[in-house]
Short mmCIF file of C-alpha atoms in Angstrom, two decimals:
data_model
loop_
_atom_site.label_atom_id
_atom_site.label_comp_id
_atom_site.label_asym_id
_atom_site.label_seq_id
_atom_site.Cartn_x
_atom_site.Cartn_y
_atom_site.Cartn_z
CA MET M 1 -38.02 43.94 119.15
CA LEU M 2 -39.69 41.02 120.96
CA SER M 3 -36.37 39.81 122.29
CA GLY M 4 -35.65 43.30 123.63
CA LEU M 5 -39.05 43.42 125.33
CA ARG M 6 -38.51 39.96 126.81
CA SER M 7 -35.09 41.00 128.09
CA ALA M 8 -36.52 44.16 129.67
CA LEU M 9 -39.34 42.24 131.39
CA LEU M 10 -36.95 39.62 132.78
CA GLN M 11 -34.37 42.15 133.98
CA PRO M 12 -33.91 41.94 137.78
CA VAL M 13 -35.23 44.94 139.72
CA SER M 14 -35.65 45.65 143.41
CA GLY M 15 -38.66 43.87 144.87
CA ALA M 16 -38.96 46.37 147.74
CA SER M 17 -41.77 48.52 146.31
CA LEU M 18 -43.91 45.50 145.39
CA ALA M 19 -43.27 44.09 148.87
CA VAL M 20 -44.42 47.35 150.48
CA ALA M 21 -47.56 47.27 148.33
CA ARG M 22 -48.16 43.65 149.39
CA MET M 23 -47.76 44.51 153.07
CA ALA M 24 -50.03 47.57 152.85
CA PHE M 25 -52.66 45.56 150.98
CA GLY M 26 -52.60 42.76 153.56
CA VAL M 27 -53.01 45.24 156.41
CA THR M 28 -55.91 46.88 154.52
CA VAL M 29 -57.66 43.50 154.26
CA VAL M 30 -57.28 42.92 158.02
CA VAL M 31 -58.56 46.42 158.83
CA GLU M 32 -61.55 45.99 156.51
CA VAL M 33 -62.49 42.71 158.20
CA GLY M 34 -62.21 44.50 161.54
CA ARG M 35 -64.61 47.20 160.32
CA TYR M 36 -67.15 44.59 159.22
CA VAL M 37 -66.97 42.88 162.62
CA TYR M 38 -67.02 46.12 164.63
CA HIS M 39 -70.05 47.53 162.81
CA ASP M 40 -71.80 44.12 162.67
CA TRP M 41 -72.05 44.45 158.89
CA ILE M 42 -71.69 40.69 158.44
CA TRP M 43 -75.09 40.17 160.02
CA ALA M 44 -76.66 43.31 158.55
CA TYR M 45 -75.52 42.72 154.96
CA TYR M 46 -75.51 38.96 154.51
CA VAL M 47 -77.78 37.36 157.12
CA GLU M 48 -80.57 39.75 158.11
CA PRO M 49 -81.95 40.66 154.62
CA VAL M 50 -84.87 38.46 153.55
CA LEU M 51 -84.27 39.03 149.83
CA ARG M 52 -80.92 38.10 148.36
CA LEU M 53 -79.78 39.64 145.06
CA THR M 54 -77.24 37.61 143.12
CA TYR M 55 -75.00 38.43 140.18
CA TYR M 56 -76.06 37.12 136.78
CA GLY M 57 -74.51 33.70 136.28
CA TRP M 58 -73.38 33.49 139.92
CA GLY M 59 -76.66 32.50 141.57
CA TRP M 60 -75.14 29.13 142.41
CA VAL M 61 -72.83 30.70 144.99
CA PRO M 62 -74.34 29.45 148.27
CA ALA M 63 -75.37 31.72 151.11
CA ALA M 64 -73.99 30.89 154.55
CA SER M 65 -75.15 31.05 158.13
CA TYR M 66 -73.85 33.69 160.50
CA PRO M 67 -71.36 31.35 162.29
CA VAL M 68 -69.99 30.16 158.95
CA LEU M 69 -69.59 33.74 157.75
CA LEU M 70 -67.71 34.62 160.93
CA VAL M 71 -65.30 31.78 160.12
CA VAL M 72 -64.99 33.05 156.52
CA PHE M 73 -64.13 36.56 157.68
CA GLY M 74 -61.76 35.18 160.32
CA LEU M 75 -59.92 33.18 157.67
CA LEU M 76 -59.86 36.26 155.45
CA ALA M 77 -58.21 38.29 158.22
CA ALA M 78 -55.67 35.51 158.75
CA ALA M 79 -54.93 35.32 155.02
CA GLY M 80 -54.50 39.10 154.85
CA ALA M 81 -52.12 39.03 157.81
CA ALA M 82 -50.10 36.20 156.24
CA LEU M 83 -49.94 38.15 152.98
CA ALA M 84 -48.72 41.25 154.79
CA LEU M 85 -45.99 39.21 156.50
CA GLY M 86 -45.06 37.41 153.30
CA TYR M 87 -45.73 34.00 154.87
CA ARG M 88 -46.63 31.39 152.24
CA THR M 89 -47.20 34.43 150.08
CA ARG M 90 -48.83 32.88 147.03
CA LEU M 91 -51.08 30.64 149.14
CA ALA M 92 -52.07 33.59 151.34
CA ALA M 93 -52.84 35.75 148.29
CA THR M 94 -54.86 32.95 146.67
CA ALA M 95 -56.86 32.43 149.87
CA THR M 96 -57.45 36.18 150.15
CA ALA M 97 -58.70 36.36 146.55
CA LEU M 98 -61.02 33.36 146.94
CA LEU M 99 -62.47 34.44 150.29
CA LEU M 100 -62.91 38.07 149.19
CA GLY M 101 -64.42 36.85 145.94
CA TYR M 102 -66.91 34.71 147.83
CA VAL M 103 -67.98 37.64 150.03
CA PHE M 104 -68.22 39.87 146.96
CA LEU M 105 -70.48 37.40 145.12
CA LEU M 106 -72.80 36.84 148.10
CA GLU M 107 -74.89 39.96 147.54
CA GLN M 108 -75.13 42.15 144.44
CA GLY M 109 -76.92 44.82 146.48
CA ARG M 110 -73.66 45.37 148.36
CA TYR M 111 -71.59 45.91 145.21
CA LEU M 112 -68.57 48.10 145.85
CA ASN M 113 -66.02 48.67 143.14
CA HIS M 114 -63.19 48.83 145.65
CA ILE M 115 -63.99 45.33 146.93
CA TYR M 116 -63.87 44.15 143.32
CA LEU M 117 -60.49 45.88 142.98
CA MET M 118 -59.27 44.14 146.13
CA VAL M 119 -60.22 40.75 144.67
CA VAL M 120 -58.27 41.60 141.50
CA LEU M 121 -55.23 42.79 143.48
CA ALA M 122 -55.24 39.69 145.68
CA ALA M 123 -55.35 37.47 142.59
CA LEU M 124 -52.53 39.53 141.10
CA PHE M 125 -50.38 39.08 144.21
CA ALA M 126 -50.95 35.31 143.87
CA LEU M 127 -49.42 35.45 140.38
CA LEU M 128 -46.64 37.96 141.00
CA PRO M 129 -43.35 37.37 142.87
CA SER M 130 -44.58 39.66 145.66
CA GLY M 131 -42.84 37.57 148.31
CA GLY M 132 -39.48 38.09 146.64
CA ALA M 133 -38.43 40.75 149.16
CA TRP M 134 -39.18 41.66 152.79
CA SER M 135 -41.08 38.45 153.48
CA LEU M 136 -41.05 35.60 155.97
CA ASP M 137 -40.75 33.30 152.98
CA ARG M 138 -37.28 34.64 152.25
CA TRP M 139 -36.35 34.40 155.93
CA ARG M 140 -37.53 30.77 156.03
CA GLN M 141 -35.35 30.06 153.00
CA SER M 142 -32.37 31.77 154.69
CA LYS M 143 -32.22 34.39 151.95
CA ALA M 144 -31.52 38.11 152.23
CA TRP M 145 -34.59 40.22 153.05
CA ARG M 146 -33.89 42.52 150.13
CA GLY M 147 -34.49 40.42 147.06
CA ALA M 148 -34.64 41.15 143.35
CA ILE M 149 -37.62 40.19 141.21
CA PRO M 150 -38.16 40.10 137.44
CA ALA M 151 -39.25 43.48 136.10
CA TRP M 152 -42.51 42.03 134.74
CA GLY M 153 -43.75 41.50 138.31
CA LEU M 154 -43.44 45.16 139.16
CA ARG M 155 -44.72 46.34 135.76
CA ALA M 156 -47.83 44.16 136.00
CA PHE M 157 -48.77 45.70 139.35
CA GLN M 158 -48.07 49.21 138.10
CA THR M 159 -50.24 48.53 135.05
CA GLN M 160 -53.18 47.45 137.22
CA LEU M 161 -53.03 50.63 139.29
CA ALA M 162 -52.60 52.68 136.13
CA LEU M 163 -55.85 51.16 134.84
CA VAL M 164 -57.66 52.31 137.98
CA TYR M 165 -56.67 55.95 137.49
CA THR M 166 -57.13 55.89 133.71
CA THR M 167 -60.62 54.37 133.80
CA ALA M 168 -61.58 56.80 136.58
CA ALA M 169 -60.57 59.67 134.27
CA VAL M 170 -62.51 58.20 131.33
CA ALA M 171 -65.61 57.77 133.51
CA LYS M 172 -65.49 61.47 134.41
CA ILE M 173 -65.56 62.58 130.77
CA ASN M 174 -69.32 63.07 130.54
CA GLY M 175 -71.62 66.05 130.38
CA ASP M 176 -72.80 65.99 134.00
CA TRP M 177 -69.32 65.74 135.51
CA LEU M 178 -67.91 68.44 133.25
CA ARG M 179 -70.74 70.73 134.44
CA GLY M 180 -69.74 70.15 138.06
CA GLU M 181 -72.40 67.58 138.94
CA PRO M 182 -72.98 65.47 140.92
CA ILE M 183 -69.76 66.42 142.72
CA GLY M 184 -71.30 69.76 143.77
CA MET M 185 -74.34 68.05 145.26
CA TRP M 186 -72.18 65.44 147.01
CA LEU M 187 -69.74 67.91 148.53
CA GLU M 188 -72.07 70.72 149.61
CA PRO M 189 -73.23 69.15 152.94
CA THR M 190 -69.64 68.25 153.86
CA LEU M 191 -68.18 71.65 153.02
CA ALA M 192 -71.02 73.54 154.72
CA GLY M 193 -69.85 72.57 158.19
CA SER M 194 -66.12 72.91 157.57
CA PRO M 195 -63.50 75.67 157.19
CA LEU M 196 -63.98 75.27 153.42
CA ALA M 197 -67.56 76.58 153.70
CA VAL M 198 -66.31 79.90 152.27
CA LEU M 199 -66.09 78.15 148.90
CA LEU M 200 -69.86 77.64 148.79
CA GLY M 201 -70.42 81.29 147.98
CA TRP M 202 -68.10 81.05 144.99
CA GLU M 203 -70.06 79.96 141.93
CA PRO M 204 -67.33 78.04 140.05
CA TRP M 205 -66.32 75.81 143.01
CA PRO M 206 -68.08 72.63 141.74
CA LEU M 207 -66.23 73.00 138.43
CA LEU M 208 -62.94 73.38 140.31
CA PHE M 209 -63.42 70.06 142.09
CA ALA M 210 -64.83 68.27 139.04
CA TRP M 211 -62.13 69.35 136.62
CA GLY M 212 -59.42 69.03 139.28
CA GLY M 213 -60.38 65.42 139.95
CA LEU M 214 -60.45 64.67 136.22
CA ALA M 215 -57.04 66.26 135.67
CA LEU M 216 -55.52 64.39 138.61
CA ASP M 217 -56.79 61.00 137.41
CA LEU M 218 -55.72 61.76 133.86
CA LEU M 219 -52.21 62.94 134.78
CA ALA M 220 -51.54 60.54 137.67
CA VAL M 221 -49.94 57.77 135.62
CA PRO M 222 -47.51 59.84 133.49
CA ALA M 223 -46.66 62.02 136.50
CA LEU M 224 -45.82 58.95 138.60
CA PHE M 225 -43.65 57.41 135.90
CA TRP M 226 -41.69 60.61 135.20
CA ARG M 227 -39.01 60.94 137.86
CA ARG M 228 -39.12 64.76 137.91
CA THR M 229 -42.82 64.88 138.83
CA ARG M 230 -43.06 61.70 140.92
CA VAL M 231 -42.75 63.29 144.35
CA LEU M 232 -45.28 65.99 143.44
CA ALA M 233 -47.64 63.35 142.02
CA VAL M 234 -47.44 61.22 145.16
CA ALA M 235 -48.13 64.26 147.36
CA ALA M 236 -51.08 65.30 145.19
CA LEU M 237 -52.57 61.80 145.14
CA VAL M 238 -52.17 61.27 148.87
CA SER M 239 -53.87 64.63 149.50
CA PHE M 240 -56.62 63.72 147.01
CA HIS M 241 -57.37 60.38 148.65
CA LEU M 242 -57.24 61.83 152.17
CA PHE M 243 -59.73 64.48 151.06
CA ASN M 244 -62.00 61.75 149.65
CA ALA M 245 -61.78 59.82 152.92
CA TRP M 246 -62.87 62.96 154.78
CA ALA M 247 -65.56 64.11 152.37
CA PHE M 248 -67.25 60.89 151.31
CA GLU M 249 -68.47 57.64 152.84
CA ILE M 250 -66.63 55.34 150.44
CA GLY M 251 -65.15 52.89 152.89
CA VAL M 252 -61.60 51.66 152.63
CA PHE M 253 -61.00 52.74 149.02
CA PRO M 254 -59.08 56.02 149.69
CA TRP M 255 -56.81 54.23 152.17
CA LEU M 256 -56.33 51.34 149.75
CA MET M 257 -55.23 53.68 147.00
#
């Protein structure tokens, strides 16, 4: 049994999908840095506040001056770009994880679960053979752009994303969510000024969104793995995340997913 599992995990598979994920993630990092610079969030979040809240056990992480933070974010953008291009892939991913991790640990008051997820994904890309296809690394080594990678590399990444959807579903299994709250309270101001305002007069609409979101998170993983439902699952998830980007102020997370 173990030998069969080992054989399955070492079996060569196309590295294209992991490479696309790597490229999209790197671009997302660059865009997020751009948003922080454009909105001057670096100053507002990490320099201007008088009181600094630190994570338990991480109080030793030093704060930095504004010029130093600009350098940190500049290096982060460069690392994200290098990761997207597949240039020194593991080094770029490691730098992205360390720099993002530093920014994440600077201020507990700015905790965002999607930044935590980005740190985890960057660290994962540092461990996985994500530069095995469609990367400058392969071009530098005079290898074909389309490379094969061991199956474990792809499965590890799929497992991490599966955990995101599964834990999101588990978190929604509570009395408030199953009664349609706080999703109803969150969505009402957004829907009121949109073509979907007609839903507000329909009493069950918060339950529709609450249970629909739970069902989507719960079914996402099996629907993505089953070939017959994969296209439908991708379409549903893309629509779901685009809706979240429109309805809520949750930063880069919908685009990341």
